[in-house]
C-alpha positions in Angstrom: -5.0 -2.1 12.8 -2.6 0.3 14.6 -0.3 -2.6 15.7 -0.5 -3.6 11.7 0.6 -0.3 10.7 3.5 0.1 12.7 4.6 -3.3 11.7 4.3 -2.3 8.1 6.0 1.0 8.8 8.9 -0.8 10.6 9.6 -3.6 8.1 9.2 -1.0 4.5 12.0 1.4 6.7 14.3 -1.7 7.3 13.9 -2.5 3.4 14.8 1.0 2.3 17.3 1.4 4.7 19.0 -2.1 3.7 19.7 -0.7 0.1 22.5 0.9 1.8 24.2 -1.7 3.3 24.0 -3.6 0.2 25.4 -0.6 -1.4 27.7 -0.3 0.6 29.1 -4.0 0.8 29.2 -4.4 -3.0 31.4 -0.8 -3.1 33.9 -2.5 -0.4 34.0 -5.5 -2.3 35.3 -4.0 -5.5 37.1 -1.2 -4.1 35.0 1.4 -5.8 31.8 3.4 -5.3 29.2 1.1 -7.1 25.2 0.6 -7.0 23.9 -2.7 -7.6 20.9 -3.6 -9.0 19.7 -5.0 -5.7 19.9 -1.4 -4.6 17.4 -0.3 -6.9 15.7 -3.1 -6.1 14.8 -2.5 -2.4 14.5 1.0 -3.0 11.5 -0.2 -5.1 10.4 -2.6 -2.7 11.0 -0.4 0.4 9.7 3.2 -1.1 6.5 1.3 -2.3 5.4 -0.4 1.0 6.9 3.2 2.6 4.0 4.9 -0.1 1.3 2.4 1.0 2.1 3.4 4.6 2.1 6.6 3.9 -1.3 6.3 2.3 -3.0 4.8 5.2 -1.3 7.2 7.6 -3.3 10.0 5.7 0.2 11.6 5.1 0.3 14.3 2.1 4.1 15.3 2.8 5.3 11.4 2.8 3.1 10.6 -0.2 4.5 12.9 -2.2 7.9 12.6 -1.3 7.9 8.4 -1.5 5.9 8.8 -5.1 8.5 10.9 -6.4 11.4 8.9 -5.4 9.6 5.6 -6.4 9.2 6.5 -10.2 13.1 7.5 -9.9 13.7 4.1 -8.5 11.6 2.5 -10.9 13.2 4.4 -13.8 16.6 3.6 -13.1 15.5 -0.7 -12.7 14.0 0.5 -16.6 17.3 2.2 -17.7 19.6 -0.4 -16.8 17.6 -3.2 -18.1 17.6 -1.2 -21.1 21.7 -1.0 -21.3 21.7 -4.6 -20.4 19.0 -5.5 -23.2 21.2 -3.3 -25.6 24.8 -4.9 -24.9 23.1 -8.3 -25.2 21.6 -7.1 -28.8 25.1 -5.7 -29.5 26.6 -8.9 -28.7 24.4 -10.9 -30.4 24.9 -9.2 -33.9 29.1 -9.8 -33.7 
């Protein structure tokens, strides 16, 4: 189980910490700072399986801190499929 953990622990840190290459790639590419949707994305994907860990670990300091970050994660995914649901509305109606 120990083994197990660890592996989860490794492979959730390499997700979260890949949002910021990808973050950082998308701003070179344009020449600006920018964050992708694939950001938000794997800060989902990487601060859920970082809460899961967390929970097995028994860890009160890194559950909360991983649960609060992974409703802000998952509340910006909401907001800007809002915006995207509104422009496509917008567009439809002209």
């Amino acid at each position: 189980m120990e083994k197990g953990l660890l592996a989860l622990g490794f492979i959730a840190q390499g997700l979260f910490s890949a949002r910021f290459l990808v973050q950082w790639i998308a701003s070179e590419r344009v020449g600006k700072s920018v964050v992708p949707l694939s950001f938000w994305f794997l800060s989902v994907a990487g601060g859920g399986l970082l809460l899961v860990y967390a929970i097995l670990r028994r860890d009160p300091v890194f559950i909360v801190g991983q649960a609060g970050g992974l409703l802000i994660y998952i509340r910006n995914v909401c907001l800007i499929y809002k915006e995207r649901f509104a422009k496509r509305e917008s567009a439809d109606e002209e």
